[in-house]
Short mmCIF file of C-alpha atoms in Angstrom, two decimals:
data_model
loop_
_atom_site.label_atom_id
_atom_site.label_comp_id
_atom_site.label_asym_id
_atom_site.label_seq_id
_atom_site.Cartn_x
_atom_site.Cartn_y
_atom_site.Cartn_z
CA UNK A 1 -10.99 287.34 -32.22
CA UNK A 2 -12.36 284.03 -33.57
CA UNK A 3 -13.51 281.46 -31.02
CA UNK A 4 -14.00 277.73 -31.56
CA UNK A 5 -16.08 275.33 -29.54
CA UNK A 6 -14.58 272.87 -27.10
CA UNK A 7 -15.79 270.02 -29.33
CA UNK A 8 -14.01 271.49 -32.35
CA UNK A 9 -10.88 272.08 -30.31
CA UNK A 10 -10.92 268.45 -29.17
CA UNK A 11 -11.20 267.24 -32.77
CA UNK A 12 -8.32 269.47 -33.87
CA UNK A 13 -6.09 268.34 -31.02
CA UNK A 14 -6.89 264.68 -31.57
CA UNK A 15 -6.14 264.90 -35.27
CA UNK A 16 -9.62 263.63 -36.14
CA UNK A 17 -11.55 265.15 -39.04
CA UNK A 18 -14.89 264.28 -40.59
CA UNK A 19 -15.01 263.47 -44.29
CA UNK A 20 -18.30 264.96 -45.43
CA UNK A 21 -21.77 263.49 -45.59
CA UNK A 22 -22.79 259.89 -44.89
CA UNK A 23 -24.84 258.75 -47.89
CA UNK A 24 -26.90 255.58 -47.60
CA UNK A 25 -25.68 254.50 -51.03
CA UNK A 26 -23.79 255.72 -54.06
CA UNK A 27 -24.69 255.07 -57.67
CA UNK A 28 -22.11 254.30 -60.34
CA UNK A 29 -22.21 253.63 -64.06
CA UNK A 30 -20.82 250.40 -65.50
CA UNK A 31 -17.45 252.04 -66.04
CA UNK A 32 -17.18 253.26 -62.45
CA UNK A 33 -18.19 256.90 -62.93
CA UNK A 34 -20.52 258.47 -60.40
CA UNK A 35 -24.04 258.36 -61.85
CA UNK A 36 -27.10 260.47 -61.24
CA UNK A 37 -30.35 258.82 -60.14
CA UNK A 38 -32.48 260.92 -62.52
CA UNK A 39 -30.15 260.07 -65.39
CA UNK A 40 -30.52 256.38 -64.53
CA UNK A 41 -34.30 256.67 -64.51
CA UNK A 42 -34.29 258.25 -67.97
CA UNK A 43 -32.44 255.20 -69.24
CA UNK A 44 -34.59 252.70 -67.35
CA UNK A 45 -37.84 254.14 -68.66
CA UNK A 46 -36.68 253.47 -72.23
CA UNK A 47 -35.87 249.82 -71.48
CA UNK A 48 -38.10 246.85 -72.19
CA UNK A 49 -36.72 244.98 -69.17
CA UNK A 50 -34.98 246.28 -66.04
CA UNK A 51 -33.28 243.56 -64.01
CA UNK A 52 -32.78 244.83 -60.46
CA UNK A 53 -30.14 242.55 -58.96
CA UNK A 54 -30.57 242.72 -55.22
CA UNK A 55 -28.95 241.27 -52.15
CA UNK A 56 -32.02 239.62 -50.64
CA UNK A 57 -31.45 240.89 -47.10
CA UNK A 58 -30.35 244.44 -47.94
CA UNK A 59 -32.77 247.01 -46.50
CA UNK A 60 -31.43 249.84 -48.67
CA UNK A 61 -31.83 247.76 -51.84
CA UNK A 62 -35.47 247.04 -51.02
CA UNK A 63 -36.14 250.72 -50.32
CA UNK A 64 -34.51 251.68 -53.62
CA UNK A 65 -36.53 249.09 -55.54
CA UNK A 66 -39.67 250.73 -54.22
CA UNK A 67 -38.44 254.18 -55.30
CA UNK A 68 -37.56 252.93 -58.78
CA UNK A 69 -41.02 251.35 -59.12
CA UNK A 70 -42.73 254.57 -57.99
CA UNK A 71 -40.72 256.67 -60.42
CA UNK A 72 -41.29 254.31 -63.34
CA UNK A 73 -45.01 254.63 -62.60
CA UNK A 74 -44.69 258.40 -62.93
CA UNK A 75 -42.63 258.23 -66.11
CA UNK A 76 -44.56 255.51 -67.94
CA UNK A 77 -48.08 255.78 -69.30
CA UNK A 78 -50.84 253.83 -67.52
CA UNK A 79 -50.60 250.14 -68.31
CA UNK A 80 -46.95 250.32 -69.36
CA UNK A 81 -45.33 248.94 -66.22
CA UNK A 82 -45.15 245.27 -65.18
CA UNK A 83 -43.58 243.94 -61.99
CA UNK A 84 -41.71 240.64 -62.27
CA UNK A 85 -40.42 238.74 -59.24
CA UNK A 86 -38.02 235.86 -58.72
CA UNK A 87 -39.61 235.47 -55.28
CA UNK A 88 -42.72 233.71 -56.61
CA UNK A 89 -42.67 230.46 -58.55
CA UNK A 90 -44.70 229.73 -61.65
CA UNK A 91 -47.13 227.32 -60.00
CA UNK A 92 -48.44 230.09 -57.71
CA UNK A 93 -48.89 232.62 -60.53
CA UNK A 94 -52.70 232.31 -60.42
CA UNK A 95 -52.56 233.43 -56.77
CA UNK A 96 -50.17 236.26 -57.62
CA UNK A 97 -52.51 237.46 -60.36
CA UNK A 98 -55.51 237.30 -58.04
CA UNK A 99 -53.66 239.30 -55.41
CA UNK A 100 -52.64 241.93 -57.97
CA UNK A 101 -56.26 242.19 -59.12
CA UNK A 102 -57.45 242.67 -55.55
CA UNK A 103 -59.54 239.50 -55.50
CA UNK A 104 -57.38 237.61 -52.98
CA UNK A 105 -56.91 238.98 -49.47
CA UNK A 106 -53.49 239.27 -47.87
CA UNK A 107 -53.97 236.50 -45.34
CA UNK A 108 -55.01 233.94 -47.95
CA UNK A 109 -52.25 235.00 -50.30
CA UNK A 110 -49.56 234.72 -47.65
CA UNK A 111 -50.88 231.34 -46.55
CA UNK A 112 -51.01 229.81 -50.03
CA UNK A 113 -48.39 231.51 -52.22
CA UNK A 114 -45.26 230.43 -50.31
CA UNK A 115 -43.82 233.95 -49.90
CA UNK A 116 -40.23 234.24 -48.71
CA UNK A 117 -39.70 234.74 -44.95
CA UNK A 118 -38.80 238.42 -45.49
CA UNK A 119 -41.90 239.06 -47.62
CA UNK A 120 -43.68 241.33 -45.12
CA UNK A 121 -40.82 243.81 -44.77
CA UNK A 122 -39.11 243.58 -48.14
CA UNK A 123 -41.62 242.68 -50.87
CA UNK A 124 -45.13 243.40 -49.61
CA UNK A 125 -44.70 247.21 -50.02
CA UNK A 126 -43.96 246.66 -53.73
CA UNK A 127 -46.87 244.26 -54.09
CA UNK A 128 -49.21 246.80 -52.50
CA UNK A 129 -47.90 249.56 -54.79
CA UNK A 130 -48.54 247.37 -57.81
CA UNK A 131 -52.03 246.38 -56.67
CA UNK A 132 -53.03 249.97 -55.88
CA UNK A 133 -51.85 251.14 -59.30
CA UNK A 134 -53.19 248.22 -61.36
CA UNK A 135 -49.70 247.01 -62.26
CA UNK A 136 -49.59 243.32 -63.27
CA UNK A 137 -47.36 241.14 -61.10
CA UNK A 138 -45.60 238.11 -62.58
CA UNK A 139 -43.88 235.37 -60.59
CA UNK A 140 -41.14 234.12 -62.88
CA UNK A 141 -39.15 231.48 -61.03
CA UNK A 142 -39.00 227.74 -61.64
CA UNK A 143 -40.78 225.75 -58.92
CA UNK A 144 -38.27 224.48 -56.38
CA UNK A 145 -38.96 220.74 -56.81
CA UNK A 146 -37.81 220.90 -60.44
CA UNK A 147 -34.61 222.79 -59.60
CA UNK A 148 -33.94 220.33 -56.79
CA UNK A 149 -34.28 217.24 -58.96
CA UNK A 150 -32.00 218.79 -61.61
CA UNK A 151 -29.37 219.56 -58.94
CA UNK A 152 -29.54 215.91 -57.90
CA UNK A 153 -29.90 214.16 -61.27
CA UNK A 154 -29.19 216.71 -64.07
CA UNK A 155 -31.54 218.20 -66.66
CA UNK A 156 -32.24 214.76 -68.08
CA UNK A 157 -34.54 214.23 -65.09
CA UNK A 158 -37.01 216.56 -66.83
CA UNK A 159 -37.10 214.66 -70.12
CA UNK A 160 -40.34 212.84 -69.43
CA UNK A 161 -42.28 215.24 -67.21
CA UNK A 162 -45.91 215.87 -68.29
CA UNK A 163 -46.95 218.86 -70.39
CA UNK A 164 -48.60 220.55 -67.38
CA UNK A 165 -45.23 220.60 -65.61
CA UNK A 166 -43.35 221.69 -68.73
CA UNK A 167 -45.62 224.72 -68.91
CA UNK A 168 -44.11 225.95 -65.63
CA UNK A 169 -40.57 225.99 -67.02
CA UNK A 170 -38.47 227.40 -69.81
CA UNK A 171 -38.71 225.49 -73.10
CA UNK A 172 -36.99 222.11 -72.84
CA UNK A 173 -34.46 220.75 -73.66
CA UNK A 174 -32.30 223.53 -72.25
CA UNK A 175 -28.96 224.52 -73.75
CA UNK A 176 -26.52 225.57 -71.00
CA UNK A 177 -23.49 227.74 -71.81
CA UNK A 178 -20.96 226.65 -69.18
CA UNK A 179 -18.58 229.42 -70.26
CA UNK A 180 -20.77 232.20 -68.86
CA UNK A 181 -18.84 234.00 -66.09
CA UNK A 182 -21.42 233.24 -63.42
CA UNK A 183 -21.46 229.53 -64.22
CA UNK A 184 -17.66 229.37 -64.38
CA UNK A 185 -17.54 230.97 -60.93
CA UNK A 186 -19.96 228.36 -59.65
CA UNK A 187 -17.75 225.61 -61.05
CA UNK A 188 -14.74 227.12 -59.29
CA UNK A 189 -16.67 227.13 -56.00
CA UNK A 190 -17.07 223.38 -56.35
CA UNK A 191 -13.43 222.81 -57.11
CA UNK A 192 -13.25 222.12 -60.80
CA UNK A 193 -14.37 222.53 -64.39
CA UNK A 194 -18.16 222.52 -64.76
CA UNK A 195 -18.24 220.16 -67.74
CA UNK A 196 -15.73 217.70 -66.33
CA UNK A 197 -16.99 217.65 -62.78
CA UNK A 198 -19.44 214.81 -63.10
CA UNK A 199 -22.67 215.20 -61.17
CA UNK A 200 -21.65 217.83 -58.59
CA UNK A 201 -20.96 221.24 -60.10
CA UNK A 202 -22.48 220.46 -63.49
CA UNK A 203 -25.85 219.51 -62.02
CA UNK A 204 -25.92 222.55 -59.72
CA UNK A 205 -25.08 224.83 -62.66
CA UNK A 206 -27.86 223.19 -64.65
CA UNK A 207 -30.30 223.86 -61.80
CA UNK A 208 -29.18 227.51 -61.76
CA UNK A 209 -29.58 227.68 -65.54
CA UNK A 210 -33.10 226.25 -65.25
CA UNK A 211 -34.00 229.12 -62.93
CA UNK A 212 -32.30 231.73 -65.15
CA UNK A 213 -33.94 230.40 -68.30
CA UNK A 214 -37.37 230.10 -66.71
CA UNK A 215 -37.21 233.67 -65.43
CA UNK A 216 -36.06 234.89 -68.85
CA UNK A 217 -38.80 232.95 -70.62
CA UNK A 218 -41.60 234.35 -68.49
CA UNK A 219 -40.15 237.86 -68.53
CA UNK A 220 -40.27 237.74 -72.32
CA UNK A 221 -43.72 236.13 -72.42
CA UNK A 222 -45.35 238.39 -69.83
CA UNK A 223 -44.80 241.85 -71.27
CA UNK A 224 -46.42 243.58 -74.22
CA UNK A 225 -44.79 246.00 -76.69
CA UNK A 226 -44.27 249.37 -75.05
CA UNK A 227 -44.22 247.95 -71.54
CA UNK A 228 -41.28 248.00 -69.15
CA UNK A 229 -40.93 245.04 -66.83
CA UNK A 230 -39.16 245.84 -63.58
CA UNK A 231 -37.86 242.45 -62.49
CA UNK A 232 -36.47 241.75 -59.02
CA UNK A 233 -33.92 238.99 -58.72
CA UNK A 234 -30.81 238.08 -56.81
CA UNK A 235 -27.90 239.91 -58.37
CA UNK A 236 -26.14 236.65 -59.24
CA UNK A 237 -28.90 235.94 -61.77
CA UNK A 238 -28.07 239.05 -63.81
CA UNK A 239 -24.55 240.22 -62.89
CA UNK A 240 -22.04 240.49 -65.74
CA UNK A 241 -24.98 240.48 -68.15
CA UNK A 242 -25.22 236.70 -68.05
CA UNK A 243 -27.70 234.36 -66.37
CA UNK A 244 -31.15 235.78 -67.14
CA UNK A 245 -29.66 238.23 -69.67
CA UNK A 246 -27.98 235.45 -71.64
CA UNK A 247 -31.25 233.56 -71.97
CA UNK A 248 -33.13 236.73 -72.90
CA UNK A 249 -30.65 237.10 -75.77
CA UNK A 250 -31.69 233.62 -76.91
CA UNK A 251 -35.43 234.12 -76.56
CA UNK A 252 -35.81 237.77 -77.59
CA UNK A 253 -32.53 239.27 -78.82
CA UNK A 254 -34.07 242.63 -79.68
CA UNK A 255 -35.23 243.40 -76.15
CA UNK A 256 -33.65 246.50 -74.60
CA UNK A 257 -32.35 245.26 -71.24
CA UNK A 258 -30.85 247.34 -68.43
CA UNK A 259 -29.30 245.86 -65.32
CA UNK A 260 -28.74 247.13 -61.79
CA UNK A 261 -26.56 245.40 -59.21
CA UNK A 262 -26.40 246.11 -55.48
CA UNK A 263 -22.98 245.57 -53.89
CA UNK A 264 -21.39 246.38 -50.54
CA UNK A 265 -18.09 248.15 -49.98
CA UNK A 266 -16.22 249.57 -47.00
CA UNK A 267 -15.94 252.90 -48.81
CA UNK A 268 -18.37 254.64 -51.18
CA UNK A 269 -16.04 257.11 -52.90
CA UNK A 270 -15.05 254.87 -55.82
CA UNK A 271 -16.25 251.62 -57.32
CA UNK A 272 -13.88 248.71 -56.67
CA UNK A 273 -12.13 247.75 -59.91
CA UNK A 274 -13.38 244.17 -59.89
CA UNK A 275 -16.96 245.47 -59.96
CA UNK A 276 -16.55 247.42 -63.20
CA UNK A 277 -19.11 246.36 -65.81
CA UNK A 278 -20.94 244.06 -63.39
CA UNK A 279 -24.13 245.90 -64.43
CA UNK A 280 -25.28 249.00 -66.28
CA UNK A 281 -25.73 250.71 -62.90
CA UNK A 282 -24.10 249.66 -59.64
CA UNK A 283 -25.61 250.62 -56.28
CA UNK A 284 -22.89 250.64 -53.63
CA UNK A 285 -24.15 250.21 -50.08
CA UNK A 286 -22.00 250.57 -46.95
CA UNK A 287 -20.76 247.26 -45.60
CA UNK A 288 -22.25 248.07 -42.18
CA UNK A 289 -25.71 248.98 -43.51
CA UNK A 290 -28.71 247.29 -41.90
CA UNK A 291 -29.93 243.89 -43.00
CA UNK A 292 -33.50 242.63 -42.83
CA UNK A 293 -32.44 239.15 -41.69
#
């Protein structure tokens, strides 16, 4: 005679059943097929640039970034990996380089380099990994004061800035494609067409484009042939293969670029249809997963 536990009997009587394991994330290809992590790594290691589009407060995304960096280190030859980061602006690059070289202590770096508030939990582990393995670290973002003045006054506000300031940005003047999906979405958020919306949406899109272009410019300029740059950025900067990717096509059209996007869903079994082709690989994280802030 077969016996069942009281707990099992309760579940049967209540009509409740479990549905298998509880993965922390699921990985999908651009087309929505389940993807294998090792397969993804074999594609990433062949790329010149990997844009890891994160949600800045997603603990699982930050853990996965660290795993991808560790595995690229194993798969690449010494000297063939570079770490790029939206989180540091171009004017603090000398400090970033000193930290990577081990000539600037943590306390001084954190005091002077304007790290993000979640630096200690979310980015410092990657920085330490890079420093311990002699991986160059590149801050790629436009300094905030320039993005702010563009958002207020448009790109024309940069026309007469000195050469020392221009060196911190993408080549000027900047050509903005307002038809890129990300920029069109931004225009919709502000209630109208980006080109016809006067100062508001158009200026904000131009500020976003300045960041995208500056990151693309320094990604392209900071890697050597044979190197893979693993670049961390908010997913909006690389989703739908626009933003940074669009400017990389302008600056270096032959670069092999792979994108990753982290998204949240209530269920992890299938990729929501509207997320198809958002990136080459889509990391789906449970909607109730932990956040770092």
